[in-house]
Short mmCIF file of C-alpha atoms and ligand atoms in Angstrom, two decimals:
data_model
loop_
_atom_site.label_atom_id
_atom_site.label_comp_id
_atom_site.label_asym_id
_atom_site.label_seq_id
_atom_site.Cartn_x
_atom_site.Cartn_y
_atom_site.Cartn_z
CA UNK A 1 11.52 -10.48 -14.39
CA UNK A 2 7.70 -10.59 -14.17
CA UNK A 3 6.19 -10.75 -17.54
CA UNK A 4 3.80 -13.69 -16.29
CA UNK A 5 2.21 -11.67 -13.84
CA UNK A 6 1.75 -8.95 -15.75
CA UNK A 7 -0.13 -11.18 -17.83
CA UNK A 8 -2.05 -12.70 -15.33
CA UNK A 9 -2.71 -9.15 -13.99
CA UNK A 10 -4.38 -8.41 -17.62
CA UNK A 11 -6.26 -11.40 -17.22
CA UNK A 12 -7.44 -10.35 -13.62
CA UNK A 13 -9.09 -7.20 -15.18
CA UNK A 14 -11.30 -9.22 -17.50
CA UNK A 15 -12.56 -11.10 -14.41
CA UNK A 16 -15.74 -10.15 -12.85
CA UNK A 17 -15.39 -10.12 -8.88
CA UNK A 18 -17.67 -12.54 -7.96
CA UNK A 19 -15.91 -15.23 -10.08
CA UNK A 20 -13.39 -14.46 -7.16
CA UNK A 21 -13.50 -17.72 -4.97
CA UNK A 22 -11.77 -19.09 -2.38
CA UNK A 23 -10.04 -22.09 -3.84
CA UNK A 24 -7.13 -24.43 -2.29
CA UNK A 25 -6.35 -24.62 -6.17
CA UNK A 26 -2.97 -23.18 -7.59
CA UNK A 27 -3.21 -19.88 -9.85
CA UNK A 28 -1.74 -22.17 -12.26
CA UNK A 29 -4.63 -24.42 -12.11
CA UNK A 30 -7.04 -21.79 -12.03
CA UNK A 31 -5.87 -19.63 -15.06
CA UNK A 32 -5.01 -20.86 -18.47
CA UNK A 33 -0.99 -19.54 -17.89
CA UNK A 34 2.07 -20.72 -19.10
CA UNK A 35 5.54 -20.67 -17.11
CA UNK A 36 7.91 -18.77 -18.81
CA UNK A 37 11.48 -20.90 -20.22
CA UNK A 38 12.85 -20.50 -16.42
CA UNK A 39 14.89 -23.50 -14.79
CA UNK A 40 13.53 -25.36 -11.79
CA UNK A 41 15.38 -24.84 -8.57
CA UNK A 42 17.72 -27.88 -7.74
CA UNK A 43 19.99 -28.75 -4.88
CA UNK A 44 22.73 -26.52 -6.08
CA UNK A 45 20.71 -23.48 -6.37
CA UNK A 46 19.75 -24.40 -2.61
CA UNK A 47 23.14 -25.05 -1.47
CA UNK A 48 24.26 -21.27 -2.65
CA UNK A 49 21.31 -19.91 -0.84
CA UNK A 50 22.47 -21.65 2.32
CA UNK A 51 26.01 -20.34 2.12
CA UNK A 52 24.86 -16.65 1.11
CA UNK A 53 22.23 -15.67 4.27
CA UNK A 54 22.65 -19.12 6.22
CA UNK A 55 19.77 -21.30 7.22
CA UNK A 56 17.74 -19.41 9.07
CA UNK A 57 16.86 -17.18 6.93
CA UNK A 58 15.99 -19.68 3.84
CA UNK A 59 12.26 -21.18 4.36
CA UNK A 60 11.45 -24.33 1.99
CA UNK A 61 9.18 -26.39 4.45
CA UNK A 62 5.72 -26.55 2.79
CA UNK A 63 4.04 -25.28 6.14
CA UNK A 64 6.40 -22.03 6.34
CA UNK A 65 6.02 -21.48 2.71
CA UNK A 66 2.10 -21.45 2.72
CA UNK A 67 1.76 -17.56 3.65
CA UNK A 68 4.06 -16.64 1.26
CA UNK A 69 2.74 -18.28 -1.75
CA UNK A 70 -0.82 -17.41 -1.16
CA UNK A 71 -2.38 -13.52 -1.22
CA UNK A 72 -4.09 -11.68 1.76
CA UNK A 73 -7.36 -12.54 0.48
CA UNK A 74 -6.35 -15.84 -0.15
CA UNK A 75 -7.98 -15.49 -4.00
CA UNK A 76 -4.47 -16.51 -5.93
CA UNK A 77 -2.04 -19.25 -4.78
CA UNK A 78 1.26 -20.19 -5.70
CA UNK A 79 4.22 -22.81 -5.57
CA UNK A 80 7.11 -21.36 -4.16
CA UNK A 81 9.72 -23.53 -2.65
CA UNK A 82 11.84 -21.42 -1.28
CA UNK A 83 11.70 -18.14 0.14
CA UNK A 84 14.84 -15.87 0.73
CA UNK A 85 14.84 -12.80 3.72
CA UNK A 86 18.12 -10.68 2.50
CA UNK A 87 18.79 -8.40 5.52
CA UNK A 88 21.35 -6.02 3.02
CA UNK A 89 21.20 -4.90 -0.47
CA UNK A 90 24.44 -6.40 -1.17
CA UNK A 91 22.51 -9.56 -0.36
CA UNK A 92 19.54 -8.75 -3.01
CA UNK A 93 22.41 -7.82 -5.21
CA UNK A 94 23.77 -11.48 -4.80
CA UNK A 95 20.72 -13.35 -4.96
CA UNK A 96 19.36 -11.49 -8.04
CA UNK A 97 22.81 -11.68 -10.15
CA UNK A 98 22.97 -15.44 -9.53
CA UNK A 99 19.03 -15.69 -10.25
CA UNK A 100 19.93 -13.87 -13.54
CA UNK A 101 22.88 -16.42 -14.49
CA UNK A 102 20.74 -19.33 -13.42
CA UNK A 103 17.71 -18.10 -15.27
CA UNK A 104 15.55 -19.12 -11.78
CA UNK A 105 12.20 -16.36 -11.45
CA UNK A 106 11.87 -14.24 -8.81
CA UNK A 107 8.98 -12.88 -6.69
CA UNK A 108 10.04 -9.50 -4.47
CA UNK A 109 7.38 -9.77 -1.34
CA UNK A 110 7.02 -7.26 0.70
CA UNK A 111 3.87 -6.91 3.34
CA UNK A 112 1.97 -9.33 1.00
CA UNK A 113 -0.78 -7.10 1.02
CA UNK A 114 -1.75 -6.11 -2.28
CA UNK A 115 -5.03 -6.92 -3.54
CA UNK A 116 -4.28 -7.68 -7.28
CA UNK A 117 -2.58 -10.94 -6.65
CA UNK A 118 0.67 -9.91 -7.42
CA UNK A 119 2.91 -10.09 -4.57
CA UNK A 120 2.83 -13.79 -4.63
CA UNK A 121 4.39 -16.54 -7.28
CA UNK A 122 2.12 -17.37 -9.94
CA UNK A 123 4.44 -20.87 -10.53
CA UNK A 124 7.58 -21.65 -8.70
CA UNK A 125 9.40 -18.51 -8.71
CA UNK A 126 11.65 -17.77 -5.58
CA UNK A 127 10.08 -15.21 -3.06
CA UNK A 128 12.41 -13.10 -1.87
CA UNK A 129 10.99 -11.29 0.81
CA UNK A 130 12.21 -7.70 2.63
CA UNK A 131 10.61 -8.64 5.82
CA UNK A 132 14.26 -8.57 7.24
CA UNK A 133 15.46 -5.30 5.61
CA UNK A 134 13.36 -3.47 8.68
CA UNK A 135 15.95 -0.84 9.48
CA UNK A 136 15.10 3.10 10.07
CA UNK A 137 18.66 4.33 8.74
CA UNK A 138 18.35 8.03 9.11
CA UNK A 139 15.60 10.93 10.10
CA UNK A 140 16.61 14.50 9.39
CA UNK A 141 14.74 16.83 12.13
CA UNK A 142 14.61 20.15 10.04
CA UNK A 143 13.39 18.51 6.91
CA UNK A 144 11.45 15.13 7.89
CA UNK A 145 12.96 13.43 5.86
CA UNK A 146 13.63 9.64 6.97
CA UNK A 147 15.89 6.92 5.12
CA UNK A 148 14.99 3.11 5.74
CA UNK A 149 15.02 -0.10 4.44
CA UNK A 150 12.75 -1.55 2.27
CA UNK A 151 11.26 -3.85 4.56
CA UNK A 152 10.20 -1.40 7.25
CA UNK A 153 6.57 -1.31 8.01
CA UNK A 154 4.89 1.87 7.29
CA UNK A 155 3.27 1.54 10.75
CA UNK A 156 6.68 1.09 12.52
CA UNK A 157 7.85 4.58 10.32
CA UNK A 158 4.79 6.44 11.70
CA UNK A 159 5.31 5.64 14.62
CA UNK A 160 9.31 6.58 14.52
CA UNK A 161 8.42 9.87 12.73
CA UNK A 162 5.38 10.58 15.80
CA UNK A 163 8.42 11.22 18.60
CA UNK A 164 9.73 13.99 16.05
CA UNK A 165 6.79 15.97 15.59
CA UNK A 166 6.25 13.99 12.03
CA UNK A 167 3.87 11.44 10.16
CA UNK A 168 4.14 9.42 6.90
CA UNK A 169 2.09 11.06 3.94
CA UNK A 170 0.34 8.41 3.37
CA UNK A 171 -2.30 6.25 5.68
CA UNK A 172 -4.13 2.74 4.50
CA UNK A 173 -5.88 -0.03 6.14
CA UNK A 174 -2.62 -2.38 5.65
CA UNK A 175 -0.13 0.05 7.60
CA UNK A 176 0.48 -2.33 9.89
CA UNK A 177 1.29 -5.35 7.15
CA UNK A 178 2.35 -3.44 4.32
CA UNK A 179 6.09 -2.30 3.51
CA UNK A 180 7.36 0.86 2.77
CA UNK A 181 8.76 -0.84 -0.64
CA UNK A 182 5.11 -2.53 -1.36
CA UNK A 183 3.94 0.86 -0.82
CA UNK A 184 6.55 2.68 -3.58
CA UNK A 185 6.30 -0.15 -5.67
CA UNK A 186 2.54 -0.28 -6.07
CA UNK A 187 2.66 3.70 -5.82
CA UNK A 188 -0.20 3.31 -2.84
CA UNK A 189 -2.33 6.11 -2.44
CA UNK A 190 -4.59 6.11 0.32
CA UNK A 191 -6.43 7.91 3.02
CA UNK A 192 -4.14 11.22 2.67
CA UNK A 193 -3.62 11.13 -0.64
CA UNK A 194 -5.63 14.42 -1.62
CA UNK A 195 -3.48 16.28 0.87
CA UNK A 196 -0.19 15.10 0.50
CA UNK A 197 -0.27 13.80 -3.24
CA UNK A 198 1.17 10.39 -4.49
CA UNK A 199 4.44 8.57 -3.71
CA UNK A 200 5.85 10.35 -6.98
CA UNK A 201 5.87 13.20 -4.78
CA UNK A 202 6.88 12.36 -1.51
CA UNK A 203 9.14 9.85 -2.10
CA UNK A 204 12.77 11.87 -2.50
CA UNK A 205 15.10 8.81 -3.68
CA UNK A 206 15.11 5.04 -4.07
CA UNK A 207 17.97 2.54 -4.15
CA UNK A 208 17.29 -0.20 -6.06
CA UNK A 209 18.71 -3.41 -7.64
CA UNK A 210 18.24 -4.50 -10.80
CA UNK A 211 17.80 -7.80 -12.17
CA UNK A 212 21.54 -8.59 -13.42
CA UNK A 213 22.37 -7.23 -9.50
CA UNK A 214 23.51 -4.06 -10.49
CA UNK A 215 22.95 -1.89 -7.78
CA UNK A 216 21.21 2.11 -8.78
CA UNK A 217 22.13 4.65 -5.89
CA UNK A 218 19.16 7.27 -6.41
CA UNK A 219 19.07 7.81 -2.96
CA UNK A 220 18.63 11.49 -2.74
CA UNK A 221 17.66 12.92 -0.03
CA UNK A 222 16.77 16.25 -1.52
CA UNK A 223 13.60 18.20 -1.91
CA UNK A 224 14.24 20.65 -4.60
CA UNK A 225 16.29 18.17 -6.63
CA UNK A 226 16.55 19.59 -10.22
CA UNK A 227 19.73 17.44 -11.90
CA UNK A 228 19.56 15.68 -14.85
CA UNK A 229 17.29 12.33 -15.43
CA UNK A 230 14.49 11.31 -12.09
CA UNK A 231 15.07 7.82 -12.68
CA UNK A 232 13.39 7.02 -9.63
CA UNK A 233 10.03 7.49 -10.83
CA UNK A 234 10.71 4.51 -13.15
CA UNK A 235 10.10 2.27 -10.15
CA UNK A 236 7.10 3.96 -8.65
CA UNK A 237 4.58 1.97 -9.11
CA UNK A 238 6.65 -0.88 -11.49
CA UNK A 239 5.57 -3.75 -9.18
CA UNK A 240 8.46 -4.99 -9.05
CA UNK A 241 8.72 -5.15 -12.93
CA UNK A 242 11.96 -3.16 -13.25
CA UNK A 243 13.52 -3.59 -10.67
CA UNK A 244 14.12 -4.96 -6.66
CA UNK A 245 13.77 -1.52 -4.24
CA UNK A 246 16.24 -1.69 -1.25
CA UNK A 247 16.03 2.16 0.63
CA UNK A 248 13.55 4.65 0.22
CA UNK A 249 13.60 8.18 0.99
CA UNK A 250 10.51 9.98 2.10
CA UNK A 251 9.73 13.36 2.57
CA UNK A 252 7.62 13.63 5.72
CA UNK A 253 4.94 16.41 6.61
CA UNK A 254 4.53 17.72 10.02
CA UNK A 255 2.20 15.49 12.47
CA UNK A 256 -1.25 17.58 12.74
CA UNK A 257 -1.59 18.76 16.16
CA UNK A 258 -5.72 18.53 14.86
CA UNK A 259 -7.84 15.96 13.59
CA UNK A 260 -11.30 16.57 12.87
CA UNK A 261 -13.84 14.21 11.05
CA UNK A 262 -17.56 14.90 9.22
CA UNK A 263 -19.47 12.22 8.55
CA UNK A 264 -22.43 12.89 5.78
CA UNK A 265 -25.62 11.57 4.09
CA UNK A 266 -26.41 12.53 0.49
CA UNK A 267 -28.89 12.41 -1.58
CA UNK A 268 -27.17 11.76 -5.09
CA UNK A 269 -23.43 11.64 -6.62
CA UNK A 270 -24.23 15.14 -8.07
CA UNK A 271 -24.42 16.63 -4.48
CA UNK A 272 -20.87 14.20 -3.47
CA UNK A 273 -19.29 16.24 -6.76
CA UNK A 274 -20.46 19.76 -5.23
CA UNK A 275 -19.65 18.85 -1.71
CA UNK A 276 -16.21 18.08 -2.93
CA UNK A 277 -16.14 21.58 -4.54
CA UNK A 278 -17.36 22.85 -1.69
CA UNK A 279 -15.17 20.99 0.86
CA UNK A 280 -11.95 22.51 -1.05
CA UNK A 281 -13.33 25.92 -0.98
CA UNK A 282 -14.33 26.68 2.37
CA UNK A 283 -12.12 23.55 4.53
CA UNK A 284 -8.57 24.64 1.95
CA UNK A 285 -6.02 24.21 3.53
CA UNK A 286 -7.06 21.68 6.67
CA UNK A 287 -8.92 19.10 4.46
CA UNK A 288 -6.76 16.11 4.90
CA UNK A 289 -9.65 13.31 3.52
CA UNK A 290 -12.79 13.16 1.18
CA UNK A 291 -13.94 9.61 0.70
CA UNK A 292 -16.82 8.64 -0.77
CA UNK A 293 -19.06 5.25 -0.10
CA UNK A 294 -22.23 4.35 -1.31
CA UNK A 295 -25.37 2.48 0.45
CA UNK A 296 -24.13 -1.25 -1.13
CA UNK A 297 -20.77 -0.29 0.20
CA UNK A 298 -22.40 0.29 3.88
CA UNK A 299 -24.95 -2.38 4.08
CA UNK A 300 -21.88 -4.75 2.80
CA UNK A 301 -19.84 -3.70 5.94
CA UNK A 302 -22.94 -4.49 8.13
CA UNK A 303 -23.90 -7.85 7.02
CA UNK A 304 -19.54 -8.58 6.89
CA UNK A 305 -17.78 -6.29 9.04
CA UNK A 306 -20.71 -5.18 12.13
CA UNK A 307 -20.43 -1.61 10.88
CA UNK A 308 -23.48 0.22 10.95
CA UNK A 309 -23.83 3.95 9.17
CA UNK A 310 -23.94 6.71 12.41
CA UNK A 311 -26.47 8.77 11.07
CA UNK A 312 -28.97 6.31 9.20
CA UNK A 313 -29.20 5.20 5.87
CA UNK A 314 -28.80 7.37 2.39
CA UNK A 315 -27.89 6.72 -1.05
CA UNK A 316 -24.20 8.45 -0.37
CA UNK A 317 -22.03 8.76 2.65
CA UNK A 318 -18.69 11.32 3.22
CA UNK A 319 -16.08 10.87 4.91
CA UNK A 320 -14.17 14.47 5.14
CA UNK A 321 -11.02 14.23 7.33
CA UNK A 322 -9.61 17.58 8.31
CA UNK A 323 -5.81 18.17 10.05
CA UNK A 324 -4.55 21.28 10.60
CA UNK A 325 -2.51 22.84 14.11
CA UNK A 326 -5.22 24.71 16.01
CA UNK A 327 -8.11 22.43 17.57
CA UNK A 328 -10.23 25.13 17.92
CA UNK A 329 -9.64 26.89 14.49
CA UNK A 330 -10.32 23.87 12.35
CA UNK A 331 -13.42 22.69 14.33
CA UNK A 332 -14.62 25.77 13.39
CA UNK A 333 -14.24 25.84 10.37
CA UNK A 334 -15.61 22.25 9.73
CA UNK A 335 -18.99 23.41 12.09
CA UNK A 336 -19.20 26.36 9.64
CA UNK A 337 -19.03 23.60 6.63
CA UNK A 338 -21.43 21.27 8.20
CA UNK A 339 -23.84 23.72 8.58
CA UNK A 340 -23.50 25.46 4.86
CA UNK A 341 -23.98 21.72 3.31
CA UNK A 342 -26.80 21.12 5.89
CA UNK A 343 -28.40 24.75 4.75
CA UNK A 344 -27.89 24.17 1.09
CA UNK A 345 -29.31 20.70 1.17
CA UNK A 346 -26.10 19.10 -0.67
CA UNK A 347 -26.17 17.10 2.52
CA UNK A 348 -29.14 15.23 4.05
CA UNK A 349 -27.86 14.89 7.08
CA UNK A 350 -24.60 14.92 9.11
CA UNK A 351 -22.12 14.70 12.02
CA UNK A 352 -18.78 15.50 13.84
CA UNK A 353 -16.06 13.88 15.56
CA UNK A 354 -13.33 16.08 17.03
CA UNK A 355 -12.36 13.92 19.79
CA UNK A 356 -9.58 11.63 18.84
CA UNK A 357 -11.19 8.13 20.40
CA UNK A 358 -14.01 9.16 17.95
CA UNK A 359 -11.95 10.38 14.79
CA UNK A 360 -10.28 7.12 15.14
CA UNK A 361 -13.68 5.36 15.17
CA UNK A 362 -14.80 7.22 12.23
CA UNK A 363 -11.37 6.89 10.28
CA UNK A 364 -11.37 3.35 11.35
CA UNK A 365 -14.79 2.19 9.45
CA UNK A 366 -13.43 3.23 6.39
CA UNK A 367 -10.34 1.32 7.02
CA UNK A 368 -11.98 -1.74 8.06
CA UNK A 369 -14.31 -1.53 4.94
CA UNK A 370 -11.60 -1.01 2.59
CA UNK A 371 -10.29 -4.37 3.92
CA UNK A 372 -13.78 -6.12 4.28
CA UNK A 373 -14.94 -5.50 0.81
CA UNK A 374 -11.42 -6.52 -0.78
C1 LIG B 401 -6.98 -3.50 4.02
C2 LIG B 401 -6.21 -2.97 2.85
C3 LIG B 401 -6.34 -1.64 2.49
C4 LIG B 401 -5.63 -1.13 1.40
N1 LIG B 401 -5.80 0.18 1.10
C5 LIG B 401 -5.15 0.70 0.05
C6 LIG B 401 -5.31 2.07 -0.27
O1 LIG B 401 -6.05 2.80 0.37
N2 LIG B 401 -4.63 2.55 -1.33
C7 LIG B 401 -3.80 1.76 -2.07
O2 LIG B 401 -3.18 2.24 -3.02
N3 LIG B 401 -3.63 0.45 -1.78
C8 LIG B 401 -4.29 -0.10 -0.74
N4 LIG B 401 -4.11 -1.42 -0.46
C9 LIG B 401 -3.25 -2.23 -1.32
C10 LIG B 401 -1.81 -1.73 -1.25
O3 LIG B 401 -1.25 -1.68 -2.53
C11 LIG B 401 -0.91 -2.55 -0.43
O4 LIG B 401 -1.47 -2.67 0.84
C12 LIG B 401 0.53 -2.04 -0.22
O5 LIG B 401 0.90 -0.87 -0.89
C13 LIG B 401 1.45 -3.11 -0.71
O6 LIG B 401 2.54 -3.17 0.14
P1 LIG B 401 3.15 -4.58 0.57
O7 LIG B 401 4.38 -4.33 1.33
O8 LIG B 401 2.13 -5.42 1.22
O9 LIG B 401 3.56 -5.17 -0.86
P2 LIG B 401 3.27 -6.61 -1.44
O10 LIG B 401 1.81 -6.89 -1.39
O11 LIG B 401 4.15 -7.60 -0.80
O12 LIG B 401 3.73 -6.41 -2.95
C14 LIG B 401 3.04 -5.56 -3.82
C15 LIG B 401 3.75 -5.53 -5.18
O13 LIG B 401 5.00 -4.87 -5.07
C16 LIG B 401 6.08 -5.77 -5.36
N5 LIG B 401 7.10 -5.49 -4.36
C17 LIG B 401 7.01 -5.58 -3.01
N6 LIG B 401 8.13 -5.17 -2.42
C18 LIG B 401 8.97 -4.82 -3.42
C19 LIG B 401 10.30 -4.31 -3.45
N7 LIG B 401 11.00 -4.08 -2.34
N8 LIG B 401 10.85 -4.05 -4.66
C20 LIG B 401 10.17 -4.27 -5.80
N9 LIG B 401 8.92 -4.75 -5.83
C21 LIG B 401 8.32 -5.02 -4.65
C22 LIG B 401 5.48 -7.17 -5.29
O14 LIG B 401 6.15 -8.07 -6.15
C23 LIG B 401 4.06 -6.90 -5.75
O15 LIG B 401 4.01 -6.81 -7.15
C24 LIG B 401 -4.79 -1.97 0.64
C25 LIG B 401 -4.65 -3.32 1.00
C26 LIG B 401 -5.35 -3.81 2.08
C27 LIG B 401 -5.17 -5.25 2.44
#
């Protein structure tokens, strides 16, 4: 479905980042790529589009197709000329089996957030986008775990899971762009990820369509799931390769009632490497977060983003996110760290947030400079 971009991807690697430029040029012009033997979309192919989802939900006016054919950074452009919103899978099912007789390309787009270039067409290949498949379909109280579409923001599941005592496992700077199915099928880490472990982990079943239409039911919603083949984790992280992700289950850990945040100053990445030791040690079973930025990364975020370091300037900086269910317990326990670092000299110099205006601050700089430097 997408050897091309997995080409171009290849190609990507071998390019240093500030050959990155802003260019109104196509990715076709740009890179020396060559469209696979697919056919060009005609009136025909339009005309079944119509009659499957109806004109509303079909965009081939150049000015409506210019978000979806170029990338959040706006590095990589394509040529789209149409772009599909399927509210069902029985739709995607539809669209991809006649795609597959027709030999026409596809693009699946979900948040259009990924920072490789490869949510958008590299030539003319349709978009089909889940931005309609937004639906929460089910959320289990005893087990937290929640069944949606595809196309559901992972802000918008947060925030359903927050009434129910529960949060997604997984927290990036795009949460409010990205989909649930851009998230499973890039296998997005993030923020959380050293608590709560990768997608392969928390995400319980898929449902997915391949690219003849056939539709896989691997929805399970089961934790302790030990029959036969997992073919789930074939589409983790596929990109869209394999195949076109409709539902997603995810298992869902209890909202911390607790969120504390260090922010640190080190001397060298030998002292980051025993901090971390240290951090999972003596923090264990409340550290949530250990991110590491350098002084480029900081000074970068000044000149681009206002944000300034708020304890001066060192070679190394830590963020260490803790969430637990007592306030008073886990502030305690992060004071007690602070101070051990401090005493040791692993860190130069330090400081807390425990209120949650200020753990947002301090969560949000890294957010914002995970954006800014992309
Ligand atoms: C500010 C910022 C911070 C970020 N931080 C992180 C981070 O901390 N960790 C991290 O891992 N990533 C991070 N990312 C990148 C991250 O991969 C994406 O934000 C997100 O996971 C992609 O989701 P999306 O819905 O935007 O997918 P898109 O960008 O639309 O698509 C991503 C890929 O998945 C495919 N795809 C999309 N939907 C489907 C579907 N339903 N079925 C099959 N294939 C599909 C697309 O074809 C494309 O190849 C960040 C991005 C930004 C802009």
């Amino acid at each position: 479905m997408r050897a091309t971009k997995v080409r171009l991807l290849l190609k990507y690697s071998k390019c240093r980042v500030e050959s990155f430029r802003r260019l109104s040029d196509t990715t076709q012009q740009r890179f020396p790529v060559n469209r696979g033997d697919f056919n060009r979309l005609n009136d025909g192919h339009r005309m079944y589009f119509q009659q499957l989802l109806g004109n509303n939900r079909i965009l081939t006016e150049e000015d409506d197709l210019a978000k979806y054919n170029k990338d959040w950074f706006g590095f990589v452009k394509g040529s789209s000329q149409i772009v599909l919103k399927p509210k069902t899978t029985e739709e995607v099912s539809q669209i991809l089996s006649f795609c597959n007789e027709n030999r026409l390309a596809i693009c699946p787009q979900g948040g259009n957030t990924d920072v490789v270039g490869a949510s958008v067409p590299v030539f003319d290949e349709i978009v089909v986008s889940t931005e309609l498949m937004n639906e929460i379909i089910d959320l289990d109280e005893n087990s937290g775990v929640i069944v949606c579409q595809a196309g559901c923001v992972l802000e918008n599941i947060d925030k359903k899971l927050e009434a129910s005592g529960f949060m997604v496992p997984l927290d990036l700077g795009a949460k409010g762009s990205c989909h649930i199915g851009g998230n499973v099928s890039t296998n997005a880490g993030g923020l959380r990820l050293l608590r709560y472990g990768n997608l392969h982990g928390n995400v319980l079943g898929l449902e997915v369509v391949k690219a003849n239409g056939e539709i896989m039911d691997c929805l399970s919603t089961l934790k302790k799931d030990n029959t036969g083949f997992h073919l789930k984790h074939l589409f983790i992280g596929s990109e869209g390769t394999l195949g076109f992700i409709t539902k997603v289950s995810l298992q869902c850990p209890p909202r911390a009632k607790s969120i504390n945040v260090a922010f640190l100053g080190l001397q060298n990445f030998d002292k980051v490497l025993k901090t971390f030791r240290k951090a999972k040690e003596d923090l264990c079973e409340i550290l949530s977060a250990f991110e590491v930025m350098d002084f480029s990364t900081i000074e970068f975020s000044k000149d681009t983003l206002g944000i300034t370091s708020p304890i001066g300037n060192y070679p190394f900086y830590l963020l260490i996110e803790t969430s637990g269910s007592n306030s008073e317990h886990d502030a305690d326990k992060l004071n007690k760290f602070l101070d051990t670092v401090l005493e040791k000299h692993l860190a130069l110099n330090g400081t807390l947030a425990t209120e949650p205006t200020k753990v947002n601050v301090s969560t949000n700089i890294h957010r914002c400079i995970q954006g800014g430097i992309n």
